[in-house]
CSV table of C-alpha atoms and ligand atoms in Angstrom, one decimal:
chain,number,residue,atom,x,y,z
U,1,UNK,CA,-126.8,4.9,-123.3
U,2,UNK,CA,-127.2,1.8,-125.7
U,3,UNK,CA,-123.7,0.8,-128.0
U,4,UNK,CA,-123.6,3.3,-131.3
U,5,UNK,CA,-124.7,1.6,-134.3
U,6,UNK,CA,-121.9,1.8,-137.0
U,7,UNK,CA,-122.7,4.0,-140.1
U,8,UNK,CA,-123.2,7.6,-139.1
U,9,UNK,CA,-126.7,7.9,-140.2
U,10,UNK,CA,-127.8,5.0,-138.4
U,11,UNK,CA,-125.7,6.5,-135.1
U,12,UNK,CA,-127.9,9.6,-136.1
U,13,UNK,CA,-131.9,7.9,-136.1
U,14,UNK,CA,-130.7,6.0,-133.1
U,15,UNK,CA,-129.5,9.1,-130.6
U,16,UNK,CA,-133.1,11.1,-132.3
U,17,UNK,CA,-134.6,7.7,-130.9
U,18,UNK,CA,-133.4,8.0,-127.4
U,19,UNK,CA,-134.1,11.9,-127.3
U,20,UNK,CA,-137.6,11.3,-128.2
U,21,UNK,CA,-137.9,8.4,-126.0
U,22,UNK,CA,-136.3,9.5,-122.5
U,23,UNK,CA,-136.9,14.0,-123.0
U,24,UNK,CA,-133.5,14.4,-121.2
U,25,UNK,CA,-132.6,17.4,-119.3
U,26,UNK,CA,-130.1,19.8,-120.4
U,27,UNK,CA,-130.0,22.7,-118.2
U,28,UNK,CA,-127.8,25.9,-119.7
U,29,UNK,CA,-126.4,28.9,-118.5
U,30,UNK,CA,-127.1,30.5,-122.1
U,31,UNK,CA,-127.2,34.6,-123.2
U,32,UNK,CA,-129.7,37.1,-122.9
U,33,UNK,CA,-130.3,37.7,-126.4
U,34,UNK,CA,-131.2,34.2,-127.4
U,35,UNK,CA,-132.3,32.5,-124.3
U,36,UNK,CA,-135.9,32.1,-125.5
U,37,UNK,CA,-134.9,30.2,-128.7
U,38,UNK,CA,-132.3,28.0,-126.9
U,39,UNK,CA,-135.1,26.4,-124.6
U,40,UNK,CA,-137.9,26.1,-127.5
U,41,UNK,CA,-135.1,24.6,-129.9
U,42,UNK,CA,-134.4,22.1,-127.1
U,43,UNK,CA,-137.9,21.2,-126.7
U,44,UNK,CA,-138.8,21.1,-130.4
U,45,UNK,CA,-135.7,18.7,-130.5
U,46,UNK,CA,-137.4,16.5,-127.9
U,47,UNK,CA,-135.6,17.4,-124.5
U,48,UNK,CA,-136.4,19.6,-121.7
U,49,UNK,CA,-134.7,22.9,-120.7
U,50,UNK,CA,-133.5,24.9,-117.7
U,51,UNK,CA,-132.0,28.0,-117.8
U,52,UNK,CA,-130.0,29.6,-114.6
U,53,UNK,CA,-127.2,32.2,-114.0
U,54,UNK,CA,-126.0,31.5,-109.8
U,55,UNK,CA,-123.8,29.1,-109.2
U,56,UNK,CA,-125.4,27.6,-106.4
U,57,UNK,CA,-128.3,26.8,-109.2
U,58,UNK,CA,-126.3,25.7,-111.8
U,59,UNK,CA,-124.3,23.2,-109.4
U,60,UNK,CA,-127.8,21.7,-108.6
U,61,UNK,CA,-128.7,21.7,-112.4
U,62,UNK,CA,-125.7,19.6,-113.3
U,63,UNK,CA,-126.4,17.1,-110.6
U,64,UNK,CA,-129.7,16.6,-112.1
U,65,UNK,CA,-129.9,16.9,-116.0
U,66,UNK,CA,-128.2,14.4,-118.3
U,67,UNK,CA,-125.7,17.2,-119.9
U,68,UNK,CA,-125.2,20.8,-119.5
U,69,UNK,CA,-124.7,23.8,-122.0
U,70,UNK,CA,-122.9,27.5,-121.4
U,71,UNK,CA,-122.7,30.0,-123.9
U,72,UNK,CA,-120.6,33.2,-123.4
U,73,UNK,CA,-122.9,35.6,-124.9
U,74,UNK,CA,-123.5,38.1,-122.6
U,75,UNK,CA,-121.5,37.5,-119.5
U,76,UNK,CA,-122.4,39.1,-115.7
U,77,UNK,CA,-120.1,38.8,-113.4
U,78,UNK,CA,-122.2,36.0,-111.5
U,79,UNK,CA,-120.8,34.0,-114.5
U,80,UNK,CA,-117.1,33.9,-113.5
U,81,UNK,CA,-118.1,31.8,-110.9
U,82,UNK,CA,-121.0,29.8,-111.9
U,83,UNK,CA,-119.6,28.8,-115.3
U,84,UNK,CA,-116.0,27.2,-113.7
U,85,UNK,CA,-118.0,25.9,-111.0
U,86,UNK,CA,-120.1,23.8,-113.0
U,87,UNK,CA,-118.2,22.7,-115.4
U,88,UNK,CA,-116.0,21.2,-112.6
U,89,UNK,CA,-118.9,19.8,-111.2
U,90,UNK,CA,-119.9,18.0,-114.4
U,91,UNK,CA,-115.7,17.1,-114.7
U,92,UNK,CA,-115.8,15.2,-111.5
U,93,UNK,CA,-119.5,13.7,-112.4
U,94,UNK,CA,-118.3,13.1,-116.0
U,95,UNK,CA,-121.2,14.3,-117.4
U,96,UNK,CA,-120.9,16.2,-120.8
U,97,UNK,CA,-120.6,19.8,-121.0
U,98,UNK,CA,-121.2,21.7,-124.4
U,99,UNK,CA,-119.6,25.2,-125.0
U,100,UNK,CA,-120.3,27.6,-127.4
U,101,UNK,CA,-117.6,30.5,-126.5
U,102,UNK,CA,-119.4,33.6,-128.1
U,103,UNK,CA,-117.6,36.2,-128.5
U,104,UNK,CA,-114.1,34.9,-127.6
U,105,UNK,CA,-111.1,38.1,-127.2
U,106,UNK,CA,-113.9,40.2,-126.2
U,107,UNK,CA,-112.8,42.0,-123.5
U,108,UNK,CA,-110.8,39.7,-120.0
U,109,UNK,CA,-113.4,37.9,-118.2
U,110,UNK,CA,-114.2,35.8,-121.5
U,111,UNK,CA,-110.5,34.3,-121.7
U,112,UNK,CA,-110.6,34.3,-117.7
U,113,UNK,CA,-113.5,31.7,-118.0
U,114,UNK,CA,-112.2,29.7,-121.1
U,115,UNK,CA,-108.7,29.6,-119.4
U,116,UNK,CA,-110.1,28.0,-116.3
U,117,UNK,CA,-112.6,25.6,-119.0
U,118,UNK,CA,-108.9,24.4,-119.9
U,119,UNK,CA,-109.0,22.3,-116.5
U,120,UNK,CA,-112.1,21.4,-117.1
U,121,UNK,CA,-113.3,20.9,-120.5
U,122,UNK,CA,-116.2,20.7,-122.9
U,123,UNK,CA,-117.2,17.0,-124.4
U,124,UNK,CA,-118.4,19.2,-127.2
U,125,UNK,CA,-117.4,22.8,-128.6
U,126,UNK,CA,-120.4,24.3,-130.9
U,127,UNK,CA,-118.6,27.6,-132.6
U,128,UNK,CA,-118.4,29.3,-135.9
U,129,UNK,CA,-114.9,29.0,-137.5
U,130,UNK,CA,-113.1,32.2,-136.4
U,131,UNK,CA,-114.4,31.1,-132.6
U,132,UNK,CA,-112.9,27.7,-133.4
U,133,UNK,CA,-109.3,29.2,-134.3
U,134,UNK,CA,-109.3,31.9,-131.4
U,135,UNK,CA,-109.9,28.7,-128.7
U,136,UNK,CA,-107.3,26.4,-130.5
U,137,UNK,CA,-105.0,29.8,-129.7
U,138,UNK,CA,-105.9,30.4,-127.1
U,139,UNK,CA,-105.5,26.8,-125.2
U,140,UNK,CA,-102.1,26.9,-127.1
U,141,UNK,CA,-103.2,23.9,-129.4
U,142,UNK,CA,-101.8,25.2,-132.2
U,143,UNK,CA,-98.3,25.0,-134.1
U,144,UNK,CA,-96.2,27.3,-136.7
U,145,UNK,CA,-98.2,30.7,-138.0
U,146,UNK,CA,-101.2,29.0,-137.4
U,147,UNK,CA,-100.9,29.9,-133.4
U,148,UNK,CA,-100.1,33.0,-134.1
U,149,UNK,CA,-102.3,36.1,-135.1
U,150,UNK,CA,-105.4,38.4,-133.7
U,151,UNK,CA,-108.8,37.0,-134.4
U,152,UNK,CA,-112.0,39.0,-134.2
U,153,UNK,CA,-115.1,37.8,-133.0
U,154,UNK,CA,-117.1,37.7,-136.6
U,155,UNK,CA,-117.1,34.3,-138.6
U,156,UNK,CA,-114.5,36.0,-141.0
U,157,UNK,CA,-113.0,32.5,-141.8
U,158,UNK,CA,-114.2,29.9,-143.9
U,159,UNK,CA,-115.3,26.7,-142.3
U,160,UNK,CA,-112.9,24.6,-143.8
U,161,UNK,CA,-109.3,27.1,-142.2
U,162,UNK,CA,-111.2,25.9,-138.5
U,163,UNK,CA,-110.4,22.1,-139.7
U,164,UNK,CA,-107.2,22.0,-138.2
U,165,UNK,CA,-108.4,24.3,-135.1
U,166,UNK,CA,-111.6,21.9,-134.9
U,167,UNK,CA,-109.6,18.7,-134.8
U,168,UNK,CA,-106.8,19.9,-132.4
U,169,UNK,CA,-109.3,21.2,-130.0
U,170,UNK,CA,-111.1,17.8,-130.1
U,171,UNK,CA,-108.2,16.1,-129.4
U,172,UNK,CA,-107.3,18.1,-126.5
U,173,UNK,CA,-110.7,17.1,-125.1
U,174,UNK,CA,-111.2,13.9,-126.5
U,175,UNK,CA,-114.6,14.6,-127.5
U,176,UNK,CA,-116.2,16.9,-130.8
U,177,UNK,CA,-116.2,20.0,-132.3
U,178,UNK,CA,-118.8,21.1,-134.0
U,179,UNK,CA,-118.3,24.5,-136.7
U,180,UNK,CA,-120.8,25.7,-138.1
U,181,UNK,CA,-121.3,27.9,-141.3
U,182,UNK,CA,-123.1,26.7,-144.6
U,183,UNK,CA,-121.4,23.8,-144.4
U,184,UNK,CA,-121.0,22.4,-141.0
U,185,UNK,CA,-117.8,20.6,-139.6
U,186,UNK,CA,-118.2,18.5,-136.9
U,187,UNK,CA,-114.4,16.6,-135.8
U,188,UNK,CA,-113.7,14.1,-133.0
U,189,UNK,CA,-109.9,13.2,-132.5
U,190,UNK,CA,-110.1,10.7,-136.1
U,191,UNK,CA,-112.9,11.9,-137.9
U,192,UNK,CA,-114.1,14.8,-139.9
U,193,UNK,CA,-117.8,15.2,-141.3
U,194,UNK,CA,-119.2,18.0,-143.1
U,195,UNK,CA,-122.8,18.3,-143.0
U,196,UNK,CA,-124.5,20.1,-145.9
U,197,UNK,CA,-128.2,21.9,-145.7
U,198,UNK,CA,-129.8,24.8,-143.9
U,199,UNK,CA,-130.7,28.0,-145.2
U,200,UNK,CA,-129.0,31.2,-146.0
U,201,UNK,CA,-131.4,32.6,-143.6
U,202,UNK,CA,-130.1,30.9,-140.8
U,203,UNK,CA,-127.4,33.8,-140.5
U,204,UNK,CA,-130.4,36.5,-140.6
U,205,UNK,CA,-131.7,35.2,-137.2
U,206,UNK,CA,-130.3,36.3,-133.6
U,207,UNK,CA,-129.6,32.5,-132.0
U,208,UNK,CA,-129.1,29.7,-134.3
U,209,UNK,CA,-125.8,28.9,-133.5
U,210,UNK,CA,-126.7,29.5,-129.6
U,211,UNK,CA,-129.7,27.3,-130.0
U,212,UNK,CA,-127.6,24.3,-131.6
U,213,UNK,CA,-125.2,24.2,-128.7
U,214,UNK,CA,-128.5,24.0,-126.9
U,215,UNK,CA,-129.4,21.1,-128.7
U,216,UNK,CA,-126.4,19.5,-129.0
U,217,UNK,CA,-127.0,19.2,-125.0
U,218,UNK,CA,-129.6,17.4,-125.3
U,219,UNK,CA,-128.0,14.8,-127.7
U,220,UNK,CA,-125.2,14.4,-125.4
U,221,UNK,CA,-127.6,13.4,-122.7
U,222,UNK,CA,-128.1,9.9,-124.4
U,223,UNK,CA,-124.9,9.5,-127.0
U,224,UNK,CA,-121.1,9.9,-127.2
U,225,UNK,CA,-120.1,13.7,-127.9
U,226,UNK,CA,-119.4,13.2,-131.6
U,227,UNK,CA,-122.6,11.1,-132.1
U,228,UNK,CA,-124.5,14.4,-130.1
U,229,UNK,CA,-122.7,16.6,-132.1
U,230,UNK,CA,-123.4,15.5,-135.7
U,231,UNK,CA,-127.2,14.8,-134.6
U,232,UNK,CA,-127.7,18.2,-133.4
U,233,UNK,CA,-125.6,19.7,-137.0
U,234,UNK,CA,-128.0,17.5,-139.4
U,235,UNK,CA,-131.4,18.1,-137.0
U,236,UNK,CA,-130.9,22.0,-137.4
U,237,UNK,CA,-129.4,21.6,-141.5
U,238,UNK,CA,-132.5,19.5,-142.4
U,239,UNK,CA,-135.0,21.4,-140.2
U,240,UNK,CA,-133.3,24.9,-141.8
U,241,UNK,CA,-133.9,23.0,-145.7
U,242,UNK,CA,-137.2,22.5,-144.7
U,243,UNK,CA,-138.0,25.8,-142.7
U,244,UNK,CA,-137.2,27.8,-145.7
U,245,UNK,CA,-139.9,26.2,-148.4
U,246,UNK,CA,-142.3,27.9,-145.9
U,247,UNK,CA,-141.3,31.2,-144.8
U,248,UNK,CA,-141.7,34.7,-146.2
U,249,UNK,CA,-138.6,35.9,-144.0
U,250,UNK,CA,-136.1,35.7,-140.8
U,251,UNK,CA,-139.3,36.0,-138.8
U,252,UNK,CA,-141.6,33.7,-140.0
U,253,UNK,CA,-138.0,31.7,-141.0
U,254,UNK,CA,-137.8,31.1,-137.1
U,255,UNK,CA,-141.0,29.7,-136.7
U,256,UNK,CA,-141.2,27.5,-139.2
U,257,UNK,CA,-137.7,26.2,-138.0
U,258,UNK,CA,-138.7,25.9,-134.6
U,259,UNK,CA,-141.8,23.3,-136.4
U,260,UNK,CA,-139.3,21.5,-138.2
U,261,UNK,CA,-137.0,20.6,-136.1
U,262,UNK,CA,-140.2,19.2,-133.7
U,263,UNK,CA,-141.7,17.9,-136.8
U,264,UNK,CA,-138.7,15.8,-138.1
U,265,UNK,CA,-138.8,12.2,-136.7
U,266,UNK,CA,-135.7,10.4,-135.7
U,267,UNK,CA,-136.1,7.9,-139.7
U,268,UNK,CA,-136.7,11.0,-141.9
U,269,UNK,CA,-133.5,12.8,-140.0
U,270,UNK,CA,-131.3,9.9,-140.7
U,271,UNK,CA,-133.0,9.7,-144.5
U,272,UNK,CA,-132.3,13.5,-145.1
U,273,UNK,CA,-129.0,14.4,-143.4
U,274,UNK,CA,-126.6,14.9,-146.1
U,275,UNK,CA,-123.2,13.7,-144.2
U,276,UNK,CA,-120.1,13.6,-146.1
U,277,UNK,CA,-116.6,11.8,-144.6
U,278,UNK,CA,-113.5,14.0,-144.7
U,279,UNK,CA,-111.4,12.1,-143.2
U,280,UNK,CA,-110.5,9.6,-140.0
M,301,LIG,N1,-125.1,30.2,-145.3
M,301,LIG,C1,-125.6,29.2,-144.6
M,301,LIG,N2,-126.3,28.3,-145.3
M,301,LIG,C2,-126.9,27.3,-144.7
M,301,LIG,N3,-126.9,27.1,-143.3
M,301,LIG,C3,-126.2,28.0,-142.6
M,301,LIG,C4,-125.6,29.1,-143.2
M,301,LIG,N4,-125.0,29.9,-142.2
M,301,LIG,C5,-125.3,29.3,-141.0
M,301,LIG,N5,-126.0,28.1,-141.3
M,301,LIG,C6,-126.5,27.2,-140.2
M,301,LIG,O1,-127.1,28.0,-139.2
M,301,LIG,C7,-126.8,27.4,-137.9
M,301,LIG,C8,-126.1,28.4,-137.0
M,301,LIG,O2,-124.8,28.6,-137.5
M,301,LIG,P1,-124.1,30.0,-137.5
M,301,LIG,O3,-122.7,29.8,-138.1
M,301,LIG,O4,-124.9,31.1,-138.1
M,301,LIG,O5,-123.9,30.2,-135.9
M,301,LIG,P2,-123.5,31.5,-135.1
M,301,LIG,O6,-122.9,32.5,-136.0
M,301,LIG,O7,-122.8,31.0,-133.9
M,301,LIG,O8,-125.0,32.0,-134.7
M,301,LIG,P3,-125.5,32.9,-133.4
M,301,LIG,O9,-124.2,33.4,-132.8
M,301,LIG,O10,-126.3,34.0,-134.0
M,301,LIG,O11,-126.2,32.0,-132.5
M,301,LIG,C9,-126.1,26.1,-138.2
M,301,LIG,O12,-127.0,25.1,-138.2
M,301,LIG,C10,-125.5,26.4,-139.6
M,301,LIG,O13,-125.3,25.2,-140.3
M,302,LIG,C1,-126.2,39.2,-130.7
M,302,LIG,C2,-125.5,38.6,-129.5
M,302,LIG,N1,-124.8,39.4,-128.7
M,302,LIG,C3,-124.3,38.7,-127.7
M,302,LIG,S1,-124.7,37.0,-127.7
M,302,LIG,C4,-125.6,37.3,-129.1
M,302,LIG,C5,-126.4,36.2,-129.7
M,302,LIG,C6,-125.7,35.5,-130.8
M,302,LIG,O1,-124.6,34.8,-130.4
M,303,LIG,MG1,-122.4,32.2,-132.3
């Protein structure tokens, strides 16, 4: 991993650079729904995939790839092992874990997992903005009536009411948090970008959230989490802009998106990304 470049965009090129460069390995223990997407997205993006549920594989999959992603989408009850095993695995090898917690408050085993990810946490969180708020309650990062409350599992909140969420969860892990919606978030402990782009269409396919976290693992395979994270939000907002001059619907949406993002080199990401500073 080479120093980061100062301005954002050119952190941005650079970490598309070394993705293209070295194809890093981010193995995931992803959901059933979307597992197809999450490994072409991560090949598109330039890195290699490798999807497992036992314990025993992931542990061998973290030992080997350069970062590792879980998603909560459709737990089994293999996960409650192989997802706290891992992640303490990549803890003591401090190699970057990405989380997206799907679904967070449904049912136990869900918070039994993300209570136990409390010991050993994500470098990066990738989450809509209700997802964002339930964690930040959930790991108690939160103060006043903002702690407080029920939160379903839908994106019922605007991106901007996860900023405090976002950034108090980053700070508790000293890494990023990326939030996604029509305009992303993405917070380390000082800083706040929003990324604009994308495609209302985004939200009519199964998987482009899961598929970011995907491919923010592969960006934290050769940068810093908040470099990965803000790499991965801008390659899937300019690859959504893009996808949806060519598509007749979510279907053809999905390939077209899947194109882009393999299409889009690591100078026309940087050129297109529309990145703006909310605060540090
Ligand atoms: N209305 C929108 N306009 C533009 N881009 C959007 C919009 N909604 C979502 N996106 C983009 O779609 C991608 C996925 O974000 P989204 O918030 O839909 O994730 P999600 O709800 O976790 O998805 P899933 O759970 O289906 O994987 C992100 O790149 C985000 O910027
Ligand atoms: C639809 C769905 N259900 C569980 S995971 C998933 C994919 C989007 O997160
Ligand atoms: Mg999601």
């Amino acid at each position: 991993m080479s120093e980061a470049p100062a301005t954002l965009h050119a952190r941005i090129s650079q970490a598309a650079r070394e993705v293209r460069a070295t194809c890093p390995l981010a193995g995931s223990i992803t959901n059933a729904v979307t597992v197809n997407l999450v490994a072409n997205a991560q090949l598109a993006a330039g890195g290699s995939a490798a999807m497992v549920y036992l314990a025993d594989e992931a542990l061998a999959l973290t030992q080997v790839g350069g970062a590792f992603y879980v998603n909560l989408g459709t737990l089994l009850p293999c996960h409650a092992q192989s997802i706290p095993a891992a992640a303490r695995a990549l803890r003591d090898l401090a190699r970057p874990l990405v989380l997206d917690p799907v679904g967070i408050g449904l049912g136990e085993l869900r918070g039994q997992i993300l209570d136990e990810l409390r010991d050993a946490p994500p470098a990066i969180v990738r989450c809509n903005a209700s997802e964002a708020i339930a964690l930040a309650r959930q790991w108690g990062l939160l103060e006043g009536d903002e702690a407080q409350g029920p939160r379903g599992v839908d994106a019922q909140d605007a991106v901007d009411d996860a900023r405090a969420a976002a950034q108090a969860i980053a700070r508790f892990i000293d890494g990023a948090v990326a939030v996604s919606g029509e305009t992303d978030l993405v917070a380390s402990a000082d800083r706040v970008v929003e990324v604009e782009g994308g495609s209302p269409l985004m939200t009519k396919v199964t998987g482009m959230g899961c598929s970011l976290g995907g491919v923010a693992a592969v960006y934290a395979a050769v940068t810093d989490p908040f470099t990965a994270a803000l790499a991965a939000a801008a390659h899937y907002k300019v690859a959504g802009t893009r996808a949806q001059r060519d598509c007749a619907g979510p279907a053809s949406f999905q390939l077209a998106f899947v194109d882009a993002l393999h299409a889009i080199g690591p100078d026309e990401l940087a050129a297109e990304a529309v990145l703006r500073e909310r605060g540090r």
